[in-house]
mmCIF file of C-alpha atoms in Angstrom:
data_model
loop_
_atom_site.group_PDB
_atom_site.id
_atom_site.type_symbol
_atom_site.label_atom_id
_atom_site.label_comp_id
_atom_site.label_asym_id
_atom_site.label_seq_id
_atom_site.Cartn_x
_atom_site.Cartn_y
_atom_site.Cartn_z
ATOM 1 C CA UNK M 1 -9.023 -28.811 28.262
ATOM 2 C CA UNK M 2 -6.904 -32.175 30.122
ATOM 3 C CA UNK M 3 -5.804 -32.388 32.958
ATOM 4 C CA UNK M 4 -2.291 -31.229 32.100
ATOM 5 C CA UNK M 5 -3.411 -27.829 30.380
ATOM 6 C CA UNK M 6 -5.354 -27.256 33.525
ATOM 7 C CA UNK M 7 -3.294 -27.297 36.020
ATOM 8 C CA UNK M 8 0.013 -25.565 33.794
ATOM 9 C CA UNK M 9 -2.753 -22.760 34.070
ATOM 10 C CA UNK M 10 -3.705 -23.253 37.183
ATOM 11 C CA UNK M 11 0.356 -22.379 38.075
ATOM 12 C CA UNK M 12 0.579 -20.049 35.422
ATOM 13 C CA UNK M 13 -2.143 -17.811 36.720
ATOM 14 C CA UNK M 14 -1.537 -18.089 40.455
ATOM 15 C CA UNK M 15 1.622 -17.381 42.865
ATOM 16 C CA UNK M 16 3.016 -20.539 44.905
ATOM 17 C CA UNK M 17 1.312 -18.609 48.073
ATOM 18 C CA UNK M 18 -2.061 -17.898 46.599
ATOM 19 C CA UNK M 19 -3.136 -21.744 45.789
ATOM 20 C CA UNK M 20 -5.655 -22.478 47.960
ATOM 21 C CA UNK M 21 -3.500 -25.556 48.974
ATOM 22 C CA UNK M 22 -0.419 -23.654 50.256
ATOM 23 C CA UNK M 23 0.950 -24.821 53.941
ATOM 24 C CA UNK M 24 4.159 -22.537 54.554
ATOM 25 C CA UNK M 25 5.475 -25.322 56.526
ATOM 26 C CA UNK M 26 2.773 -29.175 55.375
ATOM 27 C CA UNK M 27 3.238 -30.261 59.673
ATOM 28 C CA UNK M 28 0.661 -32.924 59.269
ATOM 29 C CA UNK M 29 2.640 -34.593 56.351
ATOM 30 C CA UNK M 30 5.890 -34.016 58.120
ATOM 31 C CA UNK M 31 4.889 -35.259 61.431
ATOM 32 C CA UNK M 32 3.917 -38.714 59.316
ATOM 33 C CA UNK M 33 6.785 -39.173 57.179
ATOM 34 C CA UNK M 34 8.973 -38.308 60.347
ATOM 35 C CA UNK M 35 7.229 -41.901 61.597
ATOM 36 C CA UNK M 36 7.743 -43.203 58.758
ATOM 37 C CA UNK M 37 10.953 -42.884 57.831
ATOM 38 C CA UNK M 38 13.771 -44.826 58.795
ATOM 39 C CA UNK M 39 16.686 -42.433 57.877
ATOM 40 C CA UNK M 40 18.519 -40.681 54.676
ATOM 41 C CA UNK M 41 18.067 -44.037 52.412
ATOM 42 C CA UNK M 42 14.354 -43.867 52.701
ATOM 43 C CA UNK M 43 12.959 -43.575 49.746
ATOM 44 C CA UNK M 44 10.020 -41.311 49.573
ATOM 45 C CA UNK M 45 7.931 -40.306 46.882
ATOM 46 C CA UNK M 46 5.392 -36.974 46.749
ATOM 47 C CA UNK M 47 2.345 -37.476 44.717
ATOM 48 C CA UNK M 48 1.227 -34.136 43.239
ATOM 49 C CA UNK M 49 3.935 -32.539 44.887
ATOM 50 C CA UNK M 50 4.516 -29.295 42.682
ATOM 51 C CA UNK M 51 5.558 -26.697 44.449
ATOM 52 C CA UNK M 52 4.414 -27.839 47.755
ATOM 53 C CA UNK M 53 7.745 -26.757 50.313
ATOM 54 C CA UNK M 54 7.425 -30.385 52.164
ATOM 55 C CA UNK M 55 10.582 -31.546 49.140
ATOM 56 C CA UNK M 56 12.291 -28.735 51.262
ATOM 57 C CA UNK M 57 11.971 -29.841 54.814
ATOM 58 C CA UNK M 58 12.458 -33.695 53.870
ATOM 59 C CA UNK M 59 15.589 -32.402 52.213
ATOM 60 C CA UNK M 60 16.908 -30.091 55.073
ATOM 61 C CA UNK M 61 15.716 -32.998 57.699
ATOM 62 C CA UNK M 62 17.938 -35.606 55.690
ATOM 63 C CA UNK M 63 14.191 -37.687 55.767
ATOM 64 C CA UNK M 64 14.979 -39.857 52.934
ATOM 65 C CA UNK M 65 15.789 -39.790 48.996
ATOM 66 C CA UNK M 66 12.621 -37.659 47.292
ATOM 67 C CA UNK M 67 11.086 -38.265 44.382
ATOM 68 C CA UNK M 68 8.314 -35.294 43.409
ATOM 69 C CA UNK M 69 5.522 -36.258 41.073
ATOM 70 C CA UNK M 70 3.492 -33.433 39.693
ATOM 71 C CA UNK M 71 1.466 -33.642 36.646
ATOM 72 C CA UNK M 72 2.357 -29.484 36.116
ATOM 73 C CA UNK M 73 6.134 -28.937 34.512
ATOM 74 C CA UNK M 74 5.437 -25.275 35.715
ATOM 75 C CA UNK M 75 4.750 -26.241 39.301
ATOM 76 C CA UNK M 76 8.086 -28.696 39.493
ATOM 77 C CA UNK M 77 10.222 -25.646 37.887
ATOM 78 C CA UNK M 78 9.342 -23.662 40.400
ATOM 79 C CA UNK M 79 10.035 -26.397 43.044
ATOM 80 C CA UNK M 80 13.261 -26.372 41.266
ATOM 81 C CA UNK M 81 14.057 -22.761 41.439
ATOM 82 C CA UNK M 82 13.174 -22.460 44.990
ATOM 83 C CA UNK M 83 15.656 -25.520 46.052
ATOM 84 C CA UNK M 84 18.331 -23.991 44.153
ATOM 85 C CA UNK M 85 21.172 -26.580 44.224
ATOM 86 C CA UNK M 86 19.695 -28.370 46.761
ATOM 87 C CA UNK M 87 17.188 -29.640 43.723
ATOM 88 C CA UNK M 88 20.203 -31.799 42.448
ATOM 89 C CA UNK M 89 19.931 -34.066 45.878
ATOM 90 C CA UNK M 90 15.807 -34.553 44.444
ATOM 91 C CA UNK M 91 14.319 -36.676 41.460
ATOM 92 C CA UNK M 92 11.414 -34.941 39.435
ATOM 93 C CA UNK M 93 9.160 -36.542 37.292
ATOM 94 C CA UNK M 94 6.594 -34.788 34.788
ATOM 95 C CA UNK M 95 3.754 -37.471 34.613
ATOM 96 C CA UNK M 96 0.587 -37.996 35.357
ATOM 97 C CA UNK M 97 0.611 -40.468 38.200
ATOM 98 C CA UNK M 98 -2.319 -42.868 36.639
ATOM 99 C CA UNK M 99 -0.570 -43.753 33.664
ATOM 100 C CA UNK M 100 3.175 -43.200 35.087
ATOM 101 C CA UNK M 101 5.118 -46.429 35.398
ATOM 102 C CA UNK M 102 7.542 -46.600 38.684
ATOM 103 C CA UNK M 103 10.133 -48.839 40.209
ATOM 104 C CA UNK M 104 8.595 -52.227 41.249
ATOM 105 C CA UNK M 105 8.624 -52.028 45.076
ATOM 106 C CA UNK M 106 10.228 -48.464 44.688
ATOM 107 C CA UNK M 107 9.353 -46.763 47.890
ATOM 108 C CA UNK M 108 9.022 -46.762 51.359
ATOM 109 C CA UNK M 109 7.097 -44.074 51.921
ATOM 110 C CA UNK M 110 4.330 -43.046 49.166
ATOM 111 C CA UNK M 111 2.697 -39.264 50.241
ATOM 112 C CA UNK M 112 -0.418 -37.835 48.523
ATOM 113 C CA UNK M 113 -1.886 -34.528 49.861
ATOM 114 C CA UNK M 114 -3.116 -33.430 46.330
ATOM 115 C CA UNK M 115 -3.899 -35.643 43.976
ATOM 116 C CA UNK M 116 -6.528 -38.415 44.854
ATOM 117 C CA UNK M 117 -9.692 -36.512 45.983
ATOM 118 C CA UNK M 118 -9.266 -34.694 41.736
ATOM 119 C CA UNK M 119 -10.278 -38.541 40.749
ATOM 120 C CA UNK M 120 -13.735 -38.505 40.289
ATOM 121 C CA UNK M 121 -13.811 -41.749 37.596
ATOM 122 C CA UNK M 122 -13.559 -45.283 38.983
ATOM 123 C CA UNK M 123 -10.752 -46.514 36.599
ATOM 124 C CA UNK M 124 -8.660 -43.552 37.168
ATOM 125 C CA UNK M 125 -8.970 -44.328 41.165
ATOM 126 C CA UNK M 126 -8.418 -48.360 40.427
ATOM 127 C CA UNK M 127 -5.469 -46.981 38.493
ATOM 128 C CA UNK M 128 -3.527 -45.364 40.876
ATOM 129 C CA UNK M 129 -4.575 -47.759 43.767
ATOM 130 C CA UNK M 130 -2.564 -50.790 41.141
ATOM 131 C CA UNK M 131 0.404 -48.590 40.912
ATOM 132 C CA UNK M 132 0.647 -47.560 44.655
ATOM 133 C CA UNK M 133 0.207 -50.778 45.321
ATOM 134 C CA UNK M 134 3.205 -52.077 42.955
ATOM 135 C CA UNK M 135 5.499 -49.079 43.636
ATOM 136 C CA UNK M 136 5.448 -49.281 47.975
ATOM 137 C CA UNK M 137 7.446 -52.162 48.922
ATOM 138 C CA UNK M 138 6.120 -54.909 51.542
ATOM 139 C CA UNK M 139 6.083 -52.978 54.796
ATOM 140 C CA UNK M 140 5.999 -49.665 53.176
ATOM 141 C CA UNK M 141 3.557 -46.887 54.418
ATOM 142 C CA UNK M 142 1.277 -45.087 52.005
ATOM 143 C CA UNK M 143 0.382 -41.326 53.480
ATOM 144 C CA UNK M 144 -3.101 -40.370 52.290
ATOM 145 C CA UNK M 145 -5.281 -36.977 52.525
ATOM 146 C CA UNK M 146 -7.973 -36.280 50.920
ATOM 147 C CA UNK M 147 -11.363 -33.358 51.632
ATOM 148 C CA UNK M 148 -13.261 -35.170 54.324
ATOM 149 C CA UNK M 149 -17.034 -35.833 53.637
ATOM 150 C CA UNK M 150 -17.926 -32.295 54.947
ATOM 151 C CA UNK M 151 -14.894 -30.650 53.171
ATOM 152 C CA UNK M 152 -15.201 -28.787 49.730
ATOM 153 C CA UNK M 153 -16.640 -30.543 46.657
ATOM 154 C CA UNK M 154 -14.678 -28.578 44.520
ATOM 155 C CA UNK M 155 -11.149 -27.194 44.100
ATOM 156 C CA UNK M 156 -9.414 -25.472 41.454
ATOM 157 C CA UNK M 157 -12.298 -25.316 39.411
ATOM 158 C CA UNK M 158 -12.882 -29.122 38.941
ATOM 159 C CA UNK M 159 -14.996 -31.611 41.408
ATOM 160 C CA UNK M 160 -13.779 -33.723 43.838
ATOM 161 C CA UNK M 161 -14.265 -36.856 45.864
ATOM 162 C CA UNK M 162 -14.586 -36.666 49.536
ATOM 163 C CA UNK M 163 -13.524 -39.123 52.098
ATOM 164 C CA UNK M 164 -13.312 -40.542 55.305
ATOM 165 C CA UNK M 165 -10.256 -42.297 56.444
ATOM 166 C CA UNK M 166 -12.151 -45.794 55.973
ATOM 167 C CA UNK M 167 -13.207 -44.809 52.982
ATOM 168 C CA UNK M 168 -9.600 -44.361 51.602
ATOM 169 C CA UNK M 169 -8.587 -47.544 52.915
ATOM 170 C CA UNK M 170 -11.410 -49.633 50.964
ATOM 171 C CA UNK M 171 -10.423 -47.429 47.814
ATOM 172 C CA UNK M 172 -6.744 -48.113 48.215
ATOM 173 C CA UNK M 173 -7.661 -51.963 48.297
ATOM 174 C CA UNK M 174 -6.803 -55.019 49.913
ATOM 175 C CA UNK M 175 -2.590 -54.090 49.340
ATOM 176 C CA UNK M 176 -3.278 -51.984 52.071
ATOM 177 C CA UNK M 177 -4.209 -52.058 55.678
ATOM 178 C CA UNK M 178 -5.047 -48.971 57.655
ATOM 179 C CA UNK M 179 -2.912 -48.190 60.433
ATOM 180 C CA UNK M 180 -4.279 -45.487 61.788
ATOM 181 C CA UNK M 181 -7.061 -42.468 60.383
ATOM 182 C CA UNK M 182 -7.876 -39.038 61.491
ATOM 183 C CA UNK M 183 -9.432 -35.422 60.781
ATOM 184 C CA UNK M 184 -7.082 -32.046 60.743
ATOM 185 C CA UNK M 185 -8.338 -28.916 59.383
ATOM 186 C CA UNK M 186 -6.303 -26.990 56.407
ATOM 187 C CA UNK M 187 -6.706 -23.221 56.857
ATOM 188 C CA UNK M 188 -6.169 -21.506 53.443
ATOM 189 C CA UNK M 189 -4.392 -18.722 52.220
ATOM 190 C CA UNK M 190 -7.623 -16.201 51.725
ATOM 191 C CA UNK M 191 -8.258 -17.907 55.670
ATOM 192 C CA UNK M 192 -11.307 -20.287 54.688
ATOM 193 C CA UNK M 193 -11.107 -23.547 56.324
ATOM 194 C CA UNK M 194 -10.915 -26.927 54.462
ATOM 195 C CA UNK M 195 -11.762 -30.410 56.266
ATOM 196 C CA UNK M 196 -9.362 -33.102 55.426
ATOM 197 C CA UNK M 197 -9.468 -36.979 56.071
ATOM 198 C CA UNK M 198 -5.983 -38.332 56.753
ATOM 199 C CA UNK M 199 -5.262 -42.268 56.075
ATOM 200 C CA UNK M 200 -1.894 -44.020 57.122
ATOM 201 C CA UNK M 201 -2.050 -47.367 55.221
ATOM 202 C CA UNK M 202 0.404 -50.153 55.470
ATOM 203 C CA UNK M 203 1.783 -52.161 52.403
ATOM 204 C CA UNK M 204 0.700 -55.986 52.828
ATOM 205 C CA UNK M 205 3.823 -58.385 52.606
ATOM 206 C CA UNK M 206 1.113 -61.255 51.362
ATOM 207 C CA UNK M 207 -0.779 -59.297 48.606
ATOM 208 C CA UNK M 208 -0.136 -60.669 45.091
ATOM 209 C CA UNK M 209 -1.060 -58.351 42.272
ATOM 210 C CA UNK M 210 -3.806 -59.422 40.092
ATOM 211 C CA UNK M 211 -2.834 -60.784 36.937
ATOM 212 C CA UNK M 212 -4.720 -58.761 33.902
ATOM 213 C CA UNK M 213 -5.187 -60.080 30.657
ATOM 214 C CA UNK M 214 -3.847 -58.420 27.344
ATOM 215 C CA UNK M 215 -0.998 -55.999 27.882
ATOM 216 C CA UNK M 216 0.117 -54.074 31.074
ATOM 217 C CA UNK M 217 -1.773 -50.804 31.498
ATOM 218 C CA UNK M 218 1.286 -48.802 32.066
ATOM 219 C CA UNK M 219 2.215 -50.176 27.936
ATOM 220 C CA UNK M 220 2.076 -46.048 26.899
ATOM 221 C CA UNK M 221 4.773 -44.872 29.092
ATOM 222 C CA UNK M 222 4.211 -40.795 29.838
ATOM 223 C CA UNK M 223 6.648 -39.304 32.479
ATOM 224 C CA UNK M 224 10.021 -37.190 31.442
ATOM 225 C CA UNK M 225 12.539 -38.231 34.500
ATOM 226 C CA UNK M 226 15.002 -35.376 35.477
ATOM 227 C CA UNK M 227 17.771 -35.679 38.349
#
C-alpha cells in the first residue's frame, strides 16, 4: 500500500474526532502563527493539514491567506464540508508535499504538525527540507512539531522519527536558523499522552539553494490545486 492509499483509509475508517491527532482547538500552533503573522495578506501554508480545525481559526482570526496541504483528498473534503463557504476564502492542494512543487518564496509562514516525524527515509526528509526551504521567503518562519525523543515511535500504523527541537533544526538545514525550541504535551482523544518537540525556524535572507545537476526534482509535477 503508498502512502496515499494509507492515509484515504486511514480517513475513511476513522471520524475527524477519533484520530489520535485531533486538538478541538491546535493552541500551540495558533499561539505561533499568531507571532508570526503580520496580518490578513500573510500567506500561510498547513503541511498535512487535512481536517485539522486550525484552517478554521486562521480563517475566523483573519491570520493570513491559507493554503492546506494534505496528501488525503478524503481528509481536505471534509475540511471542505466543515468550512462550508468559508472554504472558498482557502486554497487546497491534493499532493504529497515531497514531490509537490510551490510558489518560489511563496509563504510567510510554513506550519507542519503532521507530516515530518512519518519520514523515516533520508531523501524523503532532504526533500521536503529543499522545498521548505524554496517555498518560505527570506524572513519567513517555518513552524515545526514533531514526537519528541520520548514520544511514540509509531502512529497510524507506520513508524516514525522522533525529535528534539535541535534536531529539527539540523534536519531542516542551513536555510534555517532556530529561533526558539520547546516541549508541550498532546493529550489524545482515547486520553493517552503524546510528547512533542516544537521548532520555530527562521528563513535565512543569505542562503542560496544548491544547484543540482540533471533536471529539477520537482520535473513529475503531482498536486491537483482547487480554490
Amino acid at each position: 500500500m503508498n502512502g496515499k492509499d494509507h492515509w484515504e483509509g486511514v480517513y475513511g475508517a476513522k471520524a475527524s474526532t477519533e484520530v489520535s491527532w485531533y486538538q478541538p482547538v491546535p493552541t500551540r500552533s495558533l499561539e505561533l502563527i499568531r507571532a508570526a503573522s503580520d496580518g490578513p495578506e500573510t500567506s500561510i501554508i498547513d503541511v498535512g493539514g487535512g481536517d485539522s480545525t486550525l484552517v478554521d481559526s486562521i480563517v475566523a482570526e483573519k491570520l493570513g491567506r491559507v493554503t492546506v496541504l494534505d496528501l488525503s483528498g478524503a481528509a481536505l473534503a471534509r475540511a471542505k464540508e466543515r468550512l462550508g463557504p468559508r472554504a472558498a476564502s482557502v486554497t487546497w492542494l491534493e499532493a504529497d508535499v515531497t514531490r509537490v512543487e510551490l510558489p518560489m518564496s511563496g509563504f510567510d509562514i510554513w506550519h507542519d504538525r503532521a507530516v515530518f516525524h512519518f519520514l523515516t527515509d533520508a531523501a524523503e526528509r532532504e526533500r521536503y527540507a529543499a522545498i521548505a526551504a524554496a517555498a518560505v521567503r527570506p524572513g519567513g518562519a517555518l513552524l515545526m512539531a514533531t514526537f519528541a525523543p520520548d514520544g511514540p515511535s509509531r502512529c497510524s500504523g507506520l513508524d516514525v522519527a522522533r525529535y528534539s527541537p535541535e534536531d529539527l533544526a539540523r534536519e531542516l538545514g542551513e536555510a534555517f536558523a532556530m529561533e526558539r525550541g520547546f516541549r508541550d504535551v498532546h493529550h489524545t482523544p482515547s486520553g493517552s499522552e503524546q510528547r512533542f518537540s516544537f521548532a520555530v525556524l527562521r528563513r535565512r535572507s543569505r542562503w542560496r539553494r544548491p544547484v543540482r545537476a540533471g533536471p529539477p526534482w520537482f520535473a513529475h509535477r503531482r498536486c491537483r490545486a482547487n480554490r
